[in-house]
Short mmCIF file of C-alpha atoms in Angstrom, two decimals:
data_model
loop_
_atom_site.label_atom_id
_atom_site.label_comp_id
_atom_site.label_asym_id
_atom_site.label_seq_id
_atom_site.Cartn_x
_atom_site.Cartn_y
_atom_site.Cartn_z
CA MET A 246 -0.06 0.02 0.05
CA ARG A 247 1.34 3.49 -0.87
CA THR A 248 0.21 7.02 -0.15
CA THR A 249 1.68 10.50 0.19
CA VAL A 250 0.93 10.92 3.94
CA GLY A 251 0.50 8.09 6.40
CA ILE A 252 -1.53 9.14 9.35
CA ILE A 253 -1.39 7.03 12.53
CA GLY A 254 -4.42 7.57 14.70
CA ALA A 255 -8.03 8.50 14.02
CA GLY A 256 -8.56 10.94 16.81
CA PRO A 257 -9.59 14.52 16.01
CA ALA A 258 -6.06 15.42 14.94
CA GLY A 259 -5.59 12.56 12.44
CA LEU A 260 -9.04 12.78 11.05
CA LEU A 261 -8.87 16.54 10.60
CA LEU A 262 -5.49 16.31 9.00
CA ALA A 263 -6.91 13.72 6.51
CA ARG A 264 -9.71 16.17 5.68
CA LEU A 265 -7.37 19.19 5.25
CA LEU A 266 -5.17 17.19 2.89
CA HIS A 267 -8.16 15.87 0.98
CA ASN A 268 -9.38 19.35 0.38
CA ALA A 269 -5.86 20.36 -0.82
CA GLY A 270 -5.80 17.42 -3.27
CA ILE A 271 -3.15 15.38 -1.33
CA ASP A 272 -3.86 11.69 -0.69
CA SER A 273 -3.50 10.04 2.70
CA VAL A 274 -4.34 6.88 4.55
CA VAL A 275 -5.47 6.80 8.15
CA LEU A 276 -4.57 3.78 10.42
CA GLU A 277 -6.51 3.39 13.65
CA SER A 278 -6.03 0.51 16.12
CA ARG A 279 -9.53 0.71 17.60
CA ASP A 280 -12.90 0.07 15.91
CA ARG A 281 -15.22 2.89 14.79
CA GLU A 282 -17.61 2.55 17.68
CA TYR A 283 -14.82 3.02 20.20
CA VAL A 284 -13.50 6.10 18.47
CA GLU A 285 -16.93 7.70 18.30
CA ARG A 286 -17.65 7.10 21.98
CA ARG A 287 -14.26 7.97 23.45
CA GLN A 288 -14.93 10.80 25.82
CA ARG A 289 -12.38 13.57 25.89
CA ALA A 290 -12.43 17.33 25.53
CA GLY A 291 -15.39 19.47 24.91
CA ILE A 292 -14.15 23.09 24.42
CA LEU A 293 -13.29 24.27 21.03
CA GLU A 294 -11.31 27.56 20.64
CA GLN A 295 -12.35 30.20 18.13
CA GLY A 296 -9.47 29.06 15.79
CA THR A 297 -10.61 25.41 15.98
CA VAL A 298 -14.18 26.33 15.20
CA ASP A 299 -13.03 28.34 12.24
CA VAL A 300 -10.84 25.46 10.88
CA LEU A 301 -13.63 22.98 11.13
CA ARG A 302 -15.99 25.28 9.29
CA ALA A 303 -13.48 25.99 6.54
CA ALA A 304 -12.82 22.25 6.26
CA GLY A 305 -16.49 21.49 5.64
CA ALA A 306 -16.99 19.90 9.04
CA GLY A 307 -18.86 22.56 10.85
CA GLU A 308 -22.49 22.02 9.84
CA ARG A 309 -23.61 19.94 12.88
CA MET A 310 -21.24 21.86 15.14
CA ASP A 311 -22.95 25.08 14.29
CA ARG A 312 -26.34 23.56 14.72
CA GLU A 313 -25.77 21.69 17.99
CA GLY A 314 -22.65 23.23 19.56
CA LEU A 315 -23.04 25.72 22.40
CA ARG A 316 -21.31 29.02 21.84
CA HIS A 317 -20.00 30.44 25.10
CA ASP A 318 -18.97 34.10 25.39
CA GLY A 319 -17.34 33.78 28.77
CA ILE A 320 -16.59 31.78 31.91
CA GLU A 321 -17.26 32.37 35.55
CA LEU A 322 -14.53 32.39 38.27
CA ARG A 323 -15.81 31.62 41.64
CA PHE A 324 -13.94 32.05 44.91
CA GLY A 325 -14.58 33.28 48.46
CA ARG A 326 -18.36 32.74 47.70
CA LYS A 327 -18.08 35.47 45.07
CA ARG A 328 -18.88 35.23 41.31
CA HIS A 329 -16.93 36.99 38.49
CA ARG A 330 -17.72 36.66 34.80
CA VAL A 331 -14.98 37.02 32.17
CA ASP A 332 -16.56 38.42 29.01
CA PHE A 333 -14.56 37.01 26.06
CA PRO A 334 -15.79 39.04 23.15
CA ALA A 335 -15.42 42.29 25.02
CA LEU A 336 -11.86 41.52 25.89
CA THR A 337 -10.63 39.74 22.70
CA GLY A 338 -12.28 41.61 19.88
CA GLY A 339 -15.24 39.32 19.48
CA ARG A 340 -13.70 35.77 20.03
CA SER A 341 -15.65 33.02 21.83
CA VAL A 342 -15.40 29.30 22.43
CA THR A 343 -17.83 26.48 21.49
CA VAL A 344 -18.94 23.55 23.65
CA TYR A 345 -18.97 20.60 21.32
CA ALA A 346 -17.72 17.25 22.48
CA GLN A 347 -14.63 15.53 20.88
CA THR A 348 -16.82 12.49 20.27
CA GLU A 349 -19.05 14.60 18.02
CA VAL A 350 -16.11 16.16 16.16
CA CYS A 351 -14.86 12.63 15.40
CA LYS A 352 -18.21 11.44 14.13
CA ASP A 353 -18.37 14.37 11.83
CA LEU A 354 -14.92 13.89 10.41
CA ILE A 355 -15.35 10.12 10.16
CA ALA A 356 -18.52 10.54 8.10
CA LEU A 357 -16.75 12.95 5.77
CA GLN A 358 -13.63 10.73 5.33
CA LEU A 359 -15.74 7.62 4.58
CA GLN A 360 -17.88 9.61 2.22
CA ASP A 361 -15.15 11.12 -0.03
CA GLY A 362 -11.79 10.98 1.67
CA GLY A 363 -8.95 8.54 1.43
CA PRO A 364 -8.75 5.10 3.18
CA LEU A 365 -9.68 5.06 6.90
CA LEU A 366 -8.62 1.67 8.23
CA PHE A 367 -10.10 0.84 11.69
CA GLU A 368 -8.81 -2.07 13.75
CA THR A 369 -5.47 -1.69 12.14
CA GLU A 370 -2.52 -1.57 14.59
CA ALA A 371 0.47 0.45 13.61
CA LEU A 372 3.55 -1.53 14.76
CA ALA A 373 6.49 0.74 13.86
CA VAL A 374 7.60 3.68 11.82
CA GLU A 375 10.67 2.81 9.68
CA GLY A 376 13.05 4.88 7.58
CA ALA A 377 11.99 8.22 9.03
CA GLU A 378 15.27 9.79 7.85
CA SER A 379 14.78 8.54 4.30
CA GLU A 380 12.62 9.99 1.55
CA SER A 381 10.30 6.92 1.70
CA PRO A 382 9.33 6.27 5.34
CA ARG A 383 7.19 3.21 6.11
CA VAL A 384 4.59 2.19 8.68
CA ARG A 385 4.45 -1.46 9.48
CA PHE A 386 0.94 -2.50 10.60
CA ARG A 387 -1.16 -5.44 11.39
CA ARG A 388 -4.63 -5.88 10.00
CA ASP A 389 -6.93 -8.96 10.20
CA GLY A 390 -3.99 -10.81 11.74
CA ALA A 391 -1.59 -10.24 8.96
CA GLU A 392 1.28 -7.71 8.78
CA ASP A 393 1.61 -5.25 5.92
CA VAL A 394 3.48 -2.02 5.08
CA LEU A 395 2.27 1.45 4.21
CA GLU A 396 4.86 3.27 2.06
CA CYS A 397 4.71 7.04 2.35
CA GLU A 398 6.41 10.29 1.56
CA TYR A 399 5.61 11.61 5.01
CA VAL A 400 4.28 10.07 8.30
CA VAL A 401 2.22 11.97 10.87
CA GLY A 402 2.00 10.40 14.27
CA CYS A 403 -1.42 11.35 15.81
CA ASP A 404 -1.45 8.15 17.92
CA GLY A 405 -1.33 9.67 21.49
CA PHE A 406 1.11 9.30 24.26
CA TRP A 407 1.34 5.51 24.11
CA GLY A 408 1.60 5.34 20.33
CA VAL A 409 4.47 4.08 18.27
CA ALA A 410 5.32 7.23 16.28
CA ARG A 411 7.32 8.98 19.04
CA LYS A 412 9.46 5.82 19.54
CA ALA A 413 10.92 6.26 16.09
CA ILE A 414 12.67 9.51 17.18
CA PRO A 415 16.19 8.56 18.36
CA ALA A 416 16.62 9.00 22.10
CA ALA A 417 19.92 10.81 21.44
CA ILE A 418 18.17 13.83 19.94
CA ALA A 419 14.98 13.76 22.15
CA GLN A 420 14.25 15.93 25.17
CA THR A 421 11.22 15.51 27.40
CA PHE A 422 9.86 18.06 29.89
CA GLU A 423 7.28 16.90 32.46
CA ARG A 424 5.42 17.79 35.53
CA THR A 425 2.97 15.65 37.43
CA TYR A 426 0.49 17.07 39.90
CA PRO A 427 -0.50 15.58 43.32
CA PHE A 428 -4.19 15.57 42.45
CA GLY A 429 -6.61 14.53 39.69
CA TRP A 430 -10.12 15.25 38.59
CA LEU A 431 -13.11 13.08 39.52
CA GLY A 432 -15.48 13.69 36.63
CA ILE A 433 -19.08 12.78 36.14
CA LEU A 434 -21.57 12.94 33.35
CA ALA A 435 -25.15 13.52 34.59
CA ASP A 436 -28.55 13.51 32.87
CA VAL A 437 -29.46 17.03 34.23
CA ALA A 438 -29.62 20.42 32.65
CA PRO A 439 -26.49 22.55 33.43
CA SER A 440 -26.85 24.76 36.56
CA HIS A 441 -25.30 27.70 34.79
CA ASP A 442 -25.24 28.72 31.05
CA GLU A 443 -21.45 29.05 30.93
CA LEU A 444 -18.51 27.06 32.55
CA VAL A 445 -17.86 27.84 36.26
CA TYR A 446 -14.30 27.46 37.63
CA ALA A 447 -14.45 27.41 41.42
CA ARG A 448 -11.50 27.69 43.79
CA HIS A 449 -12.35 26.44 47.26
CA ASP A 450 -10.34 25.59 50.36
CA ARG A 451 -11.70 22.01 50.01
CA GLY A 452 -10.48 21.76 46.38
CA PHE A 453 -11.22 22.87 42.82
CA ALA A 454 -14.55 22.29 41.13
CA LEU A 455 -15.66 22.78 37.51
CA LEU A 456 -19.19 23.00 36.17
CA SER A 457 -19.33 22.18 32.46
CA MET A 458 -21.84 20.55 30.03
CA ARG A 459 -22.09 18.41 26.91
CA SER A 460 -25.53 19.55 25.83
CA PRO A 461 -28.54 21.49 27.16
CA SER A 462 -29.64 18.39 28.99
CA VAL A 463 -26.32 16.71 29.92
CA SER A 464 -23.89 18.18 32.55
CA ARG A 465 -20.27 17.48 32.99
CA LEU A 466 -18.82 18.25 36.40
CA TYR A 467 -15.41 17.77 38.12
CA LEU A 468 -13.97 17.67 41.56
CA GLN A 469 -10.34 17.92 42.58
CA VAL A 470 -9.37 14.65 44.39
CA PRO A 471 -6.06 13.21 45.57
CA GLU A 472 -3.82 11.54 43.02
CA GLY A 473 -4.71 7.82 42.67
CA THR A 474 -8.34 8.25 43.70
CA ASP A 475 -10.71 5.34 42.73
CA ALA A 476 -13.83 6.82 41.18
CA GLU A 477 -15.98 4.16 42.55
CA ALA A 478 -14.97 5.02 46.05
CA TRP A 479 -17.18 8.05 45.75
CA GLY A 480 -21.02 7.64 45.97
CA ASP A 481 -23.22 9.69 43.76
CA GLU A 482 -24.82 11.69 46.55
CA GLU A 483 -21.44 12.19 48.17
CA ILE A 484 -20.18 13.76 44.85
CA TRP A 485 -23.22 16.02 44.55
CA ASP A 486 -22.85 17.11 48.26
CA GLU A 487 -19.13 17.97 47.64
CA LEU A 488 -19.87 19.82 44.47
CA GLU A 489 -22.47 21.88 46.29
CA ARG A 490 -19.98 22.91 49.01
CA ARG A 491 -17.34 23.94 46.50
CA PHE A 492 -19.73 25.91 44.31
CA GLU A 493 -21.25 27.78 47.24
CA THR A 494 -22.11 31.51 46.79
CA ASP A 495 -23.65 34.35 48.74
CA ASP A 496 -26.64 34.65 46.33
CA ASP A 497 -29.47 32.26 45.58
CA TRP A 498 -27.62 30.13 42.95
CA THR A 499 -28.38 26.41 43.34
CA LEU A 500 -26.81 23.26 41.85
CA ARG A 501 -29.16 21.07 39.89
CA ARG A 502 -28.80 17.26 40.65
CA GLY A 503 -29.55 14.33 38.42
CA PRO A 504 -28.71 10.75 37.66
CA VAL A 505 -24.89 10.16 37.21
CA THR A 506 -24.36 8.04 34.05
CA GLN A 507 -20.54 8.04 33.97
CA LYS A 508 -17.83 8.47 36.56
CA SER A 509 -13.95 8.58 36.12
CA VAL A 510 -10.77 10.01 37.36
CA THR A 511 -8.47 12.01 35.16
CA PRO A 512 -4.75 12.33 36.23
CA MET A 513 -3.16 15.75 35.91
CA ARG A 514 0.18 16.20 34.13
CA SER A 515 2.16 18.46 31.79
CA TYR A 516 4.46 16.87 29.13
CA VAL A 517 6.33 18.07 26.11
CA HIS A 518 8.50 16.06 23.70
CA GLU A 519 11.14 18.00 21.60
CA PRO A 520 11.58 17.89 18.66
CA MET A 521 8.17 17.22 17.15
CA ARG A 522 9.83 16.29 13.80
CA HIS A 523 12.50 13.82 12.74
CA GLY A 524 13.20 13.47 9.07
CA ARG A 525 9.84 12.87 7.39
CA LEU A 526 8.13 11.79 10.66
CA PHE A 527 6.00 14.52 12.34
CA LEU A 528 4.30 14.30 15.76
CA ALA A 529 0.99 15.92 16.47
CA GLY A 530 -1.31 16.21 19.57
CA ASP A 531 -0.80 13.94 22.59
CA ALA A 532 2.04 12.11 20.76
CA ALA A 533 4.10 15.27 21.51
CA HIS A 534 2.45 17.15 24.33
CA ILE A 535 -0.07 16.80 27.18
CA VAL A 536 -1.59 19.66 29.23
CA PRO A 537 -3.69 19.44 32.34
CA PRO A 538 -7.40 19.97 31.28
CA THR A 539 -7.82 23.21 33.30
CA GLY A 540 -7.02 25.36 30.31
CA ALA A 541 -9.06 23.37 27.75
CA LYS A 542 -6.11 23.22 25.44
CA GLY A 543 -5.52 19.60 24.47
CA LEU A 544 -7.67 19.09 21.41
CA ASN A 545 -7.05 22.63 20.31
CA LEU A 546 -3.25 22.13 20.38
CA ALA A 547 -3.63 19.00 18.28
CA VAL A 548 -5.69 21.11 15.73
CA GLY A 549 -2.87 23.67 15.61
CA ASP A 550 -0.30 20.98 14.93
CA VAL A 551 -2.08 19.40 11.90
CA VAL A 552 -2.96 22.88 10.51
CA THR A 553 0.64 23.75 10.69
CA PHE A 554 1.63 20.57 8.92
CA ALA A 555 -0.99 20.74 6.20
CA ARG A 556 -0.15 24.33 5.35
CA ALA A 557 3.60 23.53 5.19
CA LEU A 558 2.97 20.57 2.87
CA VAL A 559 0.75 22.64 0.51
CA HIS A 560 3.56 25.29 0.57
CA ARG A 561 6.07 22.64 -0.41
CA ARG A 562 3.86 21.44 -3.32
CA GLU A 563 3.11 24.99 -4.62
CA THR A 564 6.58 26.52 -4.25
CA GLY A 565 8.99 23.50 -3.99
CA SER A 566 10.31 24.90 -0.76
CA GLY A 567 10.67 22.73 2.31
CA GLU A 568 11.17 25.75 4.66
CA LEU A 569 7.86 25.53 6.49
CA LEU A 570 8.22 21.67 6.84
CA ASP A 571 11.68 22.19 8.27
CA ALA A 572 10.27 24.79 10.76
CA TYR A 573 7.33 22.53 11.79
CA SER A 574 8.76 21.63 15.16
CA ALA A 575 9.78 25.11 16.15
CA THR A 576 6.60 26.67 14.87
CA CYS A 577 4.34 24.20 16.81
CA LEU A 578 6.42 24.35 20.00
CA ARG A 579 6.12 28.09 20.31
CA ARG A 580 2.25 27.64 20.53
CA VAL A 581 2.60 24.49 22.71
CA TRP A 582 4.73 26.21 25.34
CA GLN A 583 2.26 29.13 25.50
CA ALA A 584 -0.55 26.62 26.05
CA GLU A 585 1.56 24.83 28.68
CA ARG A 586 2.10 28.08 30.49
CA PHE A 587 -1.51 28.97 30.54
CA SER A 588 -2.68 25.55 31.53
CA TYR A 589 -0.08 25.49 34.38
CA ASP A 590 -1.21 29.00 35.44
CA MET A 591 -4.86 28.06 35.54
CA THR A 592 -4.14 24.83 37.38
CA THR A 593 -1.97 26.53 40.10
CA LEU A 594 -4.46 29.40 40.29
CA LEU A 595 -7.42 27.22 41.13
CA HIS A 596 -6.20 24.03 42.77
CA PRO A 597 -5.12 24.10 46.39
CA ASP A 598 -1.95 21.94 46.66
CA PRO A 599 -2.09 19.25 49.29
CA GLY A 600 1.14 20.50 50.77
CA ALA A 601 0.28 24.16 50.54
CA THR A 602 0.75 26.54 53.43
CA GLY A 603 -1.50 29.42 54.47
CA PHE A 604 0.77 31.79 52.53
CA ASP A 605 0.25 29.77 49.38
CA GLY A 606 -3.51 29.98 49.85
CA ARG A 607 -3.42 33.69 50.28
CA LEU A 608 -1.33 34.03 47.16
CA GLN A 609 -3.95 32.09 45.13
CA LEU A 610 -6.69 34.42 46.33
CA ALA A 611 -4.51 37.51 45.54
CA ARG A 612 -3.95 36.24 42.05
CA LEU A 613 -7.71 35.75 41.56
CA GLU A 614 -8.41 39.17 42.93
CA ARG A 615 -5.81 40.57 40.45
CA VAL A 616 -7.54 38.84 37.47
CA THR A 617 -11.04 40.16 38.46
CA ALA A 618 -9.80 43.64 39.30
CA SER A 619 -7.44 44.34 36.36
CA ARG A 620 -8.72 44.57 32.79
CA ALA A 621 -5.18 43.80 31.55
CA ALA A 622 -5.01 40.55 33.60
CA GLU A 623 -8.46 39.57 32.61
CA THR A 624 -7.63 40.18 29.00
CA ASP A 625 -4.55 38.02 29.15
CA LEU A 626 -6.73 35.14 30.49
CA ALA A 627 -9.48 35.70 27.89
CA GLU A 628 -7.05 35.83 24.95
CA ALA A 629 -5.34 32.63 26.06
CA TYR A 630 -8.59 30.75 26.75
CA THR A 631 -10.21 31.66 23.45
CA GLY A 632 -6.93 30.55 21.67
CA PHE A 633 -3.47 31.44 20.55
CA PRO A 634 -3.38 32.15 16.86
CA PHE A 635 -2.27 29.37 14.44
CA ALA A 636 1.18 30.23 12.98
#
């Protein structure tokens, strides 16, 4: 099997890249180890930056997102029983975000790929990337119990942290930067209308809490819990009681409760792999970087990566110059590190550390007071949240 771009992984990054290449007249093959049902049900991110929304629309994948997605023009910061709304359009020149689950993005892109795109092979396990330094890299894969080879001009690894793509970059040239946090998020999905029409980020002495949503009738909520917590150790009513404590305010706001349909714990970590390119192998998304979910940056960073690659490859075809492909890693990493900074800032701003002192707690509150009292500080948060520009 032969193609121009071999894409490993059919998450939102790999699927969007395939769509962008198809629209540019460049052929690709997507290899995905899981079946279609798993990919379309895999719960992940739900916040799309303005730039991500614009890219999906331009790619022809925005029709259902525009119909069913929930545009949000702000978030609420809650601390000391006080509420403060951050108005995105007023601070950013009109930008906003959209609540539209990653599962729905994948469904839309899969439908388009199967309708008129290149091959999308589910239940196809990539085993290794070979010859990345050559002009003809190869992906060895297993499908229906038999091994085969995909011969490419370029390989893009969108196969996540545990995938094979990153392993093809020699250890001698690789650097990794990592931070783990001593807490995680206990998340629930609940069949109940959201208790607020925008996301609420709450800092409380008992721990952080987040009120989010998946639709007008489904709420997504999170609690800060100790690292290693078993989700099943928390009863449903215990979770609702704790959420109520952490979201408490001095006004008459109330938390709506409903049946919990899903419960899980998400670990918190920051990770960056440099470089993001070796020869004709390019890394995108979680294969190269991970952010704590506080800043809602994971999926959006992956989109930035594949947009950068697609533009660079089109530039190569139209001009004969490999300048943008050569700059891929440096270009992506500038955006990645800004997102890492913002995600770290949001995490340390809102989560009490288990080993924190009273001094640390007062500093958190002072930082929050600064954001809510200074238009400059509030603008910095709003600009970062709604998205750093694609290079």
